[in-house]
Amino acid sequence: MLETEVIFAETVSVYGMDTLEAFVSALPKVELHVHMVGSAPVETVLRLAQRHPDRGVPASADGLREFYAFRDFPHFIDVYQAVGRLISEPEDLADLVRGVAANLAAQNVRYAEFQFGPYAFQRIGMPDAVITEALDTGTRYALAECGVRIGWIIEFPGQSAGDYAEDALRLALRNPPEALVGFGIGGIEAGRAPHTAVIRSVFGAAAAAGLRCNPHAGETTGPETVWEAISHLHAERIGHGIRSLEDPSLVNYLVERRLPVDVAPTSNVCTRCVPSIAEHPLRDMIEAGLFVTLNSDDPPMFGTSLSNEYLVAGRDLGFSPAELAALAANGVRASFLDEPAKEALLAEIAAVPLP
C-alpha cells in the first residue's frame, strides 16, 4: 500500500513528458531489487567480452543487443550466467561495482541493495576473502566518490541450490562484506523443489545469524512459492511476487502484515512473465493494498534503469507524480537502512515539489 495520500484521477498526460522526466530526476530514490552482474553497464560488458573472446558473449554493441533479446526466463538465466563468466578477476568485480555506482548516482539513487551471487566466482576458485575485499573496495568507492550507499544481499540460484547454497551461506557468515544486510535466492523458481531441504536450512541459519531474508518468489511460479518464502524462508520482503494476486488469502496475509513486494515491470515483460507493460499488475497490486516498491532488476540487460521504471509507471501505467513519490517513499520504508537514514531520505522525497 502506498504510504502517502495519492491522487488516482490524474495521469501523466496532464503534466507532459518533460515535466515528468524532471520530476523523476529530482526524486531521491532507492533500489531494492537489483542484481550486481545484471547491472553491468553495456560498455563494461563489451570491454570484458573483448578481453575474454572465448566466453560466449558478443563483443559488439549490435551483437550484445541481440544477445539480450530473451526468449523466456530460462534463456535469460543462460545469458546472465554467460555475462557472469566474464568477471574472473577481483579487479573486474571492483570495477563493476564502481561503474554501476556511477550509473546510480546519475539517476539520483541514494541507496541500493544489490543481490550478489558469489557462486560465479567461487566456482573458478576465487577465495571468499578475495571476493569480499573486491565488494568492499567497490562499496567504499561508491559512497566516497558517487554518494551512493550500497547494501549487499548474498544470494544463490535456486535450481542449483544443492551446489551453491551452503557456499553462499559460508561467505555471508564467515567472510561477510562490510555492507552485508541480507540473504536471498534467485534463479529458476520451478527448479527449487529438489533442493527444498537445503534451501530451508541455509535460510534458517541466515535468519538465526541476524541477516534479513529477501527471497525471489511468485515471479515465474504461483502463490505457492510466495507461501514457501513466508513459511520457511523467513521472508521480510518478496522479490517480484507478481503472481500473489492469484490467491486472495495470500493477498490478505501480505496486506495485514505489510510485507513489502519488490516489483520490476520492464524485467517481467522482457523475461516473458507478463505479456506487455499495459498488462502488468503493478496498479492492481497497489489497489489490492499491497506494499509495493519499484525496481529495475537487471537494468542494462532489459534496456532500462530505475529512473526509466518510474517513467514507465507514469507514462504507460498512468501513475501521477504524487503516486511516484509515494512509491519512492515505499522503497525507503521497505529498505534495510537504519532509521535515521530512512527519515532523512523520506524528508528529501517529501521536499520535492509536485508538478
Coordinates of C-alpha atoms in Angstrom, one line a residue:
M1 CA 0.0 0.0 0.0
L2 CA 1.3 3.5 -0.8
E3 CA 2.3 5.3 2.3
T4 CA 1.3 8.9 1.3
E5 CA -2.0 10.3 0.1
V6 CA -2.2 9.9 -3.7
I7 CA -4.4 11.3 -6.4
F8 CA -5.6 8.5 -8.6
A9 CA -7.6 10.6 -11.1
E10 CA -4.6 12.5 -12.5
T11 CA -2.5 11.0 -15.3
V12 CA 0.9 11.8 -16.8
S13 CA -0.8 13.5 -19.8
V14 CA -1.7 16.4 -17.6
Y15 CA 2.0 17.2 -16.9
G16 CA 3.8 16.2 -20.2
M17 CA 6.9 14.1 -20.5
D18 CA 9.4 17.0 -20.0
T19 CA 7.9 17.8 -16.6
L20 CA 7.6 14.1 -15.7
E21 CA 11.3 13.5 -16.5
A22 CA 12.4 16.5 -14.5
F23 CA 10.3 15.3 -11.5
V24 CA 11.7 11.8 -11.7
S25 CA 15.2 13.1 -12.0
A26 CA 14.8 15.3 -8.9
L27 CA 13.2 12.5 -6.9
P28 CA 15.7 10.8 -4.4
K29 CA 15.3 7.0 -5.0
V30 CA 16.4 3.7 -3.5
E31 CA 16.8 0.4 -5.5
L32 CA 15.9 -2.7 -3.5
H33 CA 15.7 -5.4 -6.2
V34 CA 18.8 -5.2 -8.5
H35 CA 21.5 -7.7 -9.3
M36 CA 25.1 -6.7 -9.5
V37 CA 26.1 -8.8 -12.5
G38 CA 22.9 -7.9 -14.3
S39 CA 23.7 -4.2 -13.7
A40 CA 26.9 -4.3 -15.6
P41 CA 26.9 -1.3 -18.0
V42 CA 27.0 -2.2 -21.7
E43 CA 30.4 -0.6 -22.1
T44 CA 31.8 -2.7 -19.3
V45 CA 30.3 -5.9 -20.8
L46 CA 31.8 -5.1 -24.2
R47 CA 35.2 -4.4 -22.7
L48 CA 35.2 -7.7 -20.8
A49 CA 33.9 -9.6 -23.9
Q50 CA 36.8 -8.2 -25.9
R51 CA 39.2 -9.3 -23.2
H52 CA 37.7 -12.8 -22.9
P53 CA 36.5 -13.6 -26.5
D54 CA 36.1 -17.3 -25.7
R55 CA 33.3 -17.0 -23.2
G56 CA 30.3 -16.7 -25.5
V57 CA 29.4 -13.1 -25.1
P58 CA 29.3 -10.8 -28.2
A59 CA 31.9 -8.1 -28.3
S60 CA 29.9 -5.7 -30.5
A61 CA 27.1 -3.4 -29.5
D62 CA 24.8 -4.8 -32.1
G63 CA 25.7 -8.4 -31.1
L64 CA 25.1 -7.7 -27.4
R65 CA 21.7 -6.1 -28.2
E66 CA 20.6 -9.2 -29.9
F67 CA 22.2 -11.3 -27.1
Y68 CA 19.9 -9.5 -24.7
A69 CA 16.7 -10.4 -26.6
F70 CA 15.3 -13.1 -24.2
R71 CA 13.1 -15.9 -25.5
D72 CA 11.9 -16.8 -22.0
F73 CA 13.1 -16.9 -18.4
P74 CA 15.5 -19.9 -18.7
H75 CA 17.1 -18.2 -21.6
F76 CA 17.6 -15.1 -19.6
I77 CA 19.3 -17.1 -16.9
D78 CA 21.7 -18.6 -19.5
V79 CA 22.6 -15.1 -20.7
Y80 CA 23.0 -13.8 -17.2
Q81 CA 25.4 -16.7 -16.3
A82 CA 27.4 -16.1 -19.5
V83 CA 27.9 -12.4 -18.6
G84 CA 28.9 -13.5 -15.1
R85 CA 31.7 -15.7 -16.5
L86 CA 33.3 -12.6 -18.0
I87 CA 34.1 -11.3 -14.5
S88 CA 37.0 -13.5 -13.4
E89 CA 39.4 -11.2 -11.5
P90 CA 39.0 -9.3 -8.3
E91 CA 39.6 -6.0 -10.0
D92 CA 36.9 -6.9 -12.6
L93 CA 34.5 -7.2 -9.8
A94 CA 35.6 -3.9 -8.1
D95 CA 35.4 -2.1 -11.5
L96 CA 31.9 -3.4 -12.0
V97 CA 30.7 -2.0 -8.7
R98 CA 32.3 1.3 -9.5
G99 CA 30.7 1.5 -12.9
V100 CA 27.3 0.6 -11.5
A101 CA 27.6 3.2 -8.7
A102 CA 28.3 5.9 -11.2
N103 CA 25.1 4.9 -13.1
L104 CA 23.1 5.0 -10.0
A105 CA 24.4 8.4 -8.9
A106 CA 23.4 9.9 -12.3
Q107 CA 19.8 8.8 -11.5
N108 CA 19.7 10.4 -8.1
V109 CA 19.7 6.9 -6.5
R110 CA 20.9 7.3 -2.9
Y111 CA 20.9 3.7 -1.7
A112 CA 20.8 0.3 -3.4
E113 CA 20.6 -3.2 -2.0
F114 CA 22.4 -5.4 -4.5
Q115 CA 21.7 -9.1 -4.9
F116 CA 25.1 -10.8 -5.4
G117 CA 25.7 -14.4 -6.1
P118 CA 29.3 -15.4 -5.1
Y119 CA 28.9 -18.8 -6.9
A120 CA 30.1 -17.4 -10.2
F121 CA 33.4 -16.5 -8.6
Q122 CA 33.7 -19.4 -6.1
R123 CA 33.4 -22.0 -8.8
I124 CA 36.5 -20.5 -10.6
G125 CA 38.5 -20.7 -7.4
M126 CA 38.3 -17.1 -6.2
P127 CA 38.6 -17.3 -2.3
D128 CA 35.8 -15.9 -0.3
A129 CA 38.0 -13.3 1.4
V130 CA 39.1 -12.0 -2.0
I131 CA 35.5 -11.7 -3.3
T132 CA 34.6 -9.8 -0.1
E133 CA 37.5 -7.4 -0.4
A134 CA 36.5 -6.6 -4.0
L135 CA 33.0 -5.9 -2.9
D136 CA 34.2 -3.7 0.0
T137 CA 36.5 -1.8 -2.4
G138 CA 33.7 -1.0 -4.7
T139 CA 31.3 -0.2 -1.8
R140 CA 33.8 2.4 -0.4
Y141 CA 34.3 4.0 -3.8
A142 CA 30.5 4.2 -4.4
L143 CA 29.9 6.1 -1.2
A144 CA 33.0 8.3 -1.3
E145 CA 33.0 9.2 -5.0
C146 CA 29.4 8.8 -6.0
G147 CA 27.4 9.4 -2.9
V148 CA 25.7 6.1 -3.3
R149 CA 25.3 3.8 -0.3
I150 CA 25.3 0.1 -1.0
G151 CA 23.9 -2.9 1.0
W152 CA 24.7 -6.5 -0.1
I153 CA 22.2 -9.4 -0.2
I154 CA 24.2 -12.6 -0.8
E155 CA 22.1 -15.0 -3.0
F156 CA 22.3 -18.3 -4.8
P157 CA 20.4 -19.8 -7.8
G158 CA 17.5 -22.0 -6.6
Q159 CA 17.8 -24.5 -9.4
S160 CA 21.4 -25.2 -8.3
A161 CA 21.0 -24.9 -4.5
G162 CA 22.5 -28.3 -3.9
D163 CA 25.8 -27.0 -5.3
Y164 CA 25.9 -23.4 -4.2
A165 CA 23.5 -22.6 -1.3
E166 CA 25.9 -23.6 1.5
D167 CA 28.9 -21.8 -0.2
A168 CA 26.8 -18.6 -0.3
L169 CA 25.9 -19.0 3.4
R170 CA 29.6 -19.6 4.2
L171 CA 30.7 -16.4 2.6
A172 CA 27.8 -14.5 4.3
L173 CA 28.6 -15.8 7.8
R174 CA 32.4 -16.2 7.7
N175 CA 33.6 -13.5 5.2
P176 CA 30.8 -11.0 5.1
P177 CA 31.1 -7.8 3.2
E178 CA 31.2 -4.7 5.4
A179 CA 27.8 -3.7 4.0
L180 CA 26.1 -7.0 4.2
V181 CA 22.4 -6.7 5.0
G182 CA 20.7 -9.8 3.8
F183 CA 20.4 -13.3 2.2
G184 CA 18.4 -14.3 -0.8
I185 CA 17.6 -16.8 -3.5
G186 CA 17.2 -16.2 -7.3
G187 CA 17.3 -18.3 -10.4
I188 CA 14.6 -20.5 -11.8
E189 CA 11.8 -20.9 -9.2
A190 CA 10.5 -24.1 -10.7
G191 CA 13.8 -25.7 -10.2
R192 CA 13.9 -25.3 -6.4
A193 CA 11.7 -28.3 -5.4
P194 CA 14.5 -31.0 -5.4
H195 CA 16.6 -28.7 -3.1
T196 CA 13.9 -27.7 -0.6
A197 CA 15.7 -29.1 2.5
V198 CA 19.0 -27.3 1.9
I199 CA 17.2 -24.1 0.9
R200 CA 15.2 -24.1 4.1
S201 CA 18.3 -25.0 6.1
V202 CA 20.5 -22.1 4.8
F203 CA 17.7 -19.6 5.2
G204 CA 17.2 -20.7 8.8
A205 CA 20.9 -20.3 9.5
A206 CA 21.0 -16.9 7.9
A207 CA 17.9 -15.7 9.9
A208 CA 19.4 -17.0 13.1
A209 CA 22.6 -15.0 12.4
G210 CA 20.5 -11.8 12.1
L211 CA 20.5 -11.5 8.3
R212 CA 17.4 -10.1 6.6
C213 CA 15.8 -12.6 4.2
N214 CA 14.7 -11.4 0.8
P215 CA 13.9 -14.4 -1.5
H216 CA 12.6 -14.2 -5.1
A217 CA 9.1 -15.7 -5.2
G218 CA 6.0 -15.6 -7.3
E219 CA 7.7 -14.3 -10.4
T220 CA 7.6 -17.4 -12.7
T221 CA 5.6 -19.7 -10.4
G222 CA 2.4 -19.2 -8.5
P223 CA 1.4 -18.1 -5.0
E224 CA 2.7 -21.4 -3.5
T225 CA 6.3 -20.1 -3.9
V226 CA 5.4 -17.0 -2.0
W227 CA 3.9 -19.0 0.8
E228 CA 7.0 -21.1 0.9
A229 CA 9.1 -18.0 1.2
I230 CA 6.9 -16.7 4.1
S231 CA 6.5 -20.0 5.9
H232 CA 10.0 -21.5 5.6
L233 CA 12.5 -18.8 4.2
H234 CA 11.8 -16.1 6.9
A235 CA 10.9 -13.6 4.1
E236 CA 11.0 -9.9 5.2
R237 CA 10.4 -8.8 1.6
I238 CA 9.3 -10.7 -1.5
G239 CA 11.3 -10.3 -4.7
H240 CA 8.8 -9.8 -7.6
G241 CA 5.7 -11.5 -6.1
I242 CA 3.6 -10.6 -9.2
R243 CA 1.6 -13.9 -9.0
S244 CA 0.5 -13.2 -5.5
L245 CA -2.8 -11.8 -6.8
E246 CA -3.9 -15.3 -7.8
D247 CA -4.5 -16.2 -4.1
P248 CA -6.8 -13.9 -2.2
S249 CA -5.7 -15.4 1.1
L250 CA -2.1 -14.6 0.3
V251 CA -3.0 -11.0 -0.6
N252 CA -4.8 -10.7 2.7
Y253 CA -1.7 -12.0 4.5
L254 CA 0.7 -9.6 2.7
V255 CA -1.6 -6.7 3.3
E256 CA -2.2 -7.4 7.0
R257 CA 1.5 -7.8 7.7
R258 CA 2.6 -5.1 5.4
L259 CA 5.2 -7.4 3.9
P260 CA 6.8 -5.5 1.1
V261 CA 6.8 -6.8 -2.5
D262 CA 9.6 -5.6 -4.8
V263 CA 8.3 -5.2 -8.4
A264 CA 10.2 -4.7 -11.6
P265 CA 7.8 -4.1 -14.5
T266 CA 10.2 -4.0 -17.5
S267 CA 12.0 -7.1 -16.3
N268 CA 8.8 -9.0 -16.1
V269 CA 7.9 -8.1 -19.7
C270 CA 11.4 -8.9 -21.0
T271 CA 11.5 -12.3 -19.4
R272 CA 8.0 -13.0 -20.8
C273 CA 6.5 -13.3 -17.3
V274 CA 4.0 -10.6 -18.3
P275 CA 2.8 -10.1 -21.9
S276 CA 3.2 -6.3 -22.0
I277 CA 3.6 -3.2 -19.8
A278 CA 0.0 -2.4 -20.4
E279 CA -0.9 -5.8 -18.8
H280 CA 1.5 -5.5 -15.9
P281 CA -0.3 -6.0 -12.5
L282 CA 1.5 -3.1 -10.7
R283 CA -1.6 -1.0 -10.5
D284 CA -3.7 -4.0 -9.4
M285 CA -1.3 -4.9 -6.7
I286 CA -1.4 -1.4 -5.2
E287 CA -5.2 -1.2 -5.4
A288 CA -5.3 -4.5 -3.6
G289 CA -3.5 -2.9 -0.8
L290 CA 0.0 -4.5 -1.3
F291 CA 3.0 -2.6 0.0
V292 CA 4.9 -2.3 -3.3
T293 CA 8.3 -0.9 -4.2
L294 CA 9.6 -0.1 -7.8
N295 CA 12.8 -1.5 -9.1
S296 CA 14.9 -2.3 -12.2
D297 CA 16.2 -5.9 -11.5
D298 CA 18.9 -6.2 -14.3
P299 CA 18.7 -2.8 -16.0
P300 CA 21.1 -2.9 -18.9
M301 CA 20.0 -6.4 -19.9
F302 CA 16.4 -5.1 -20.1
G303 CA 17.2 -1.8 -21.6
T304 CA 16.0 0.1 -18.6
S305 CA 17.1 1.9 -15.4
L306 CA 15.4 2.8 -12.2
S307 CA 14.5 6.2 -13.4
N308 CA 13.0 4.7 -16.5
E309 CA 10.9 2.4 -14.3
Y310 CA 9.4 5.5 -12.7
L311 CA 8.8 7.0 -16.2
V312 CA 7.2 3.7 -17.4
A313 CA 4.9 3.8 -14.3
G314 CA 4.0 7.4 -15.1
R315 CA 3.8 7.3 -18.9
D316 CA 2.4 3.8 -19.5
L317 CA 0.5 2.9 -16.3
G318 CA -0.9 6.3 -15.5
F319 CA 0.7 6.9 -12.1
S320 CA 0.6 10.6 -11.0
P321 CA 3.7 12.3 -9.7
A322 CA 2.2 12.0 -6.2
E323 CA 1.9 8.3 -6.6
L324 CA 5.5 8.1 -7.9
A325 CA 6.7 10.0 -4.9
A326 CA 4.8 7.6 -2.7
L327 CA 6.5 4.6 -4.4
A328 CA 9.8 6.2 -3.8
A329 CA 8.9 6.6 -0.1
N330 CA 7.8 2.9 0.0
G331 CA 11.2 1.9 -1.2
V332 CA 12.9 3.8 1.7
R333 CA 10.5 2.3 4.3
A334 CA 10.9 -1.2 2.9
S335 CA 14.7 -1.0 2.8
F336 CA 17.1 -2.4 5.3
L337 CA 18.6 1.0 6.0
D338 CA 18.9 2.3 9.6
E339 CA 16.0 4.5 10.8
P340 CA 17.9 7.9 10.8
A341 CA 18.9 7.3 7.2
K342 CA 15.3 6.4 6.3
E343 CA 14.0 9.5 8.0
A344 CA 16.5 11.7 6.2
L345 CA 15.6 10.3 2.8
L346 CA 11.9 10.5 3.4
A347 CA 12.2 14.2 4.2
E348 CA 14.1 14.7 1.0
I349 CA 11.4 13.0 -1.0
A350 CA 8.7 15.0 0.7
A351 CA 10.5 18.2 -0.2
V352 CA 10.4 17.6 -3.9
P353 CA 7.7 19.8 -5.3
L354 CA 4.9 18.1 -7.2
P355 CA 4.3 19.4 -10.8

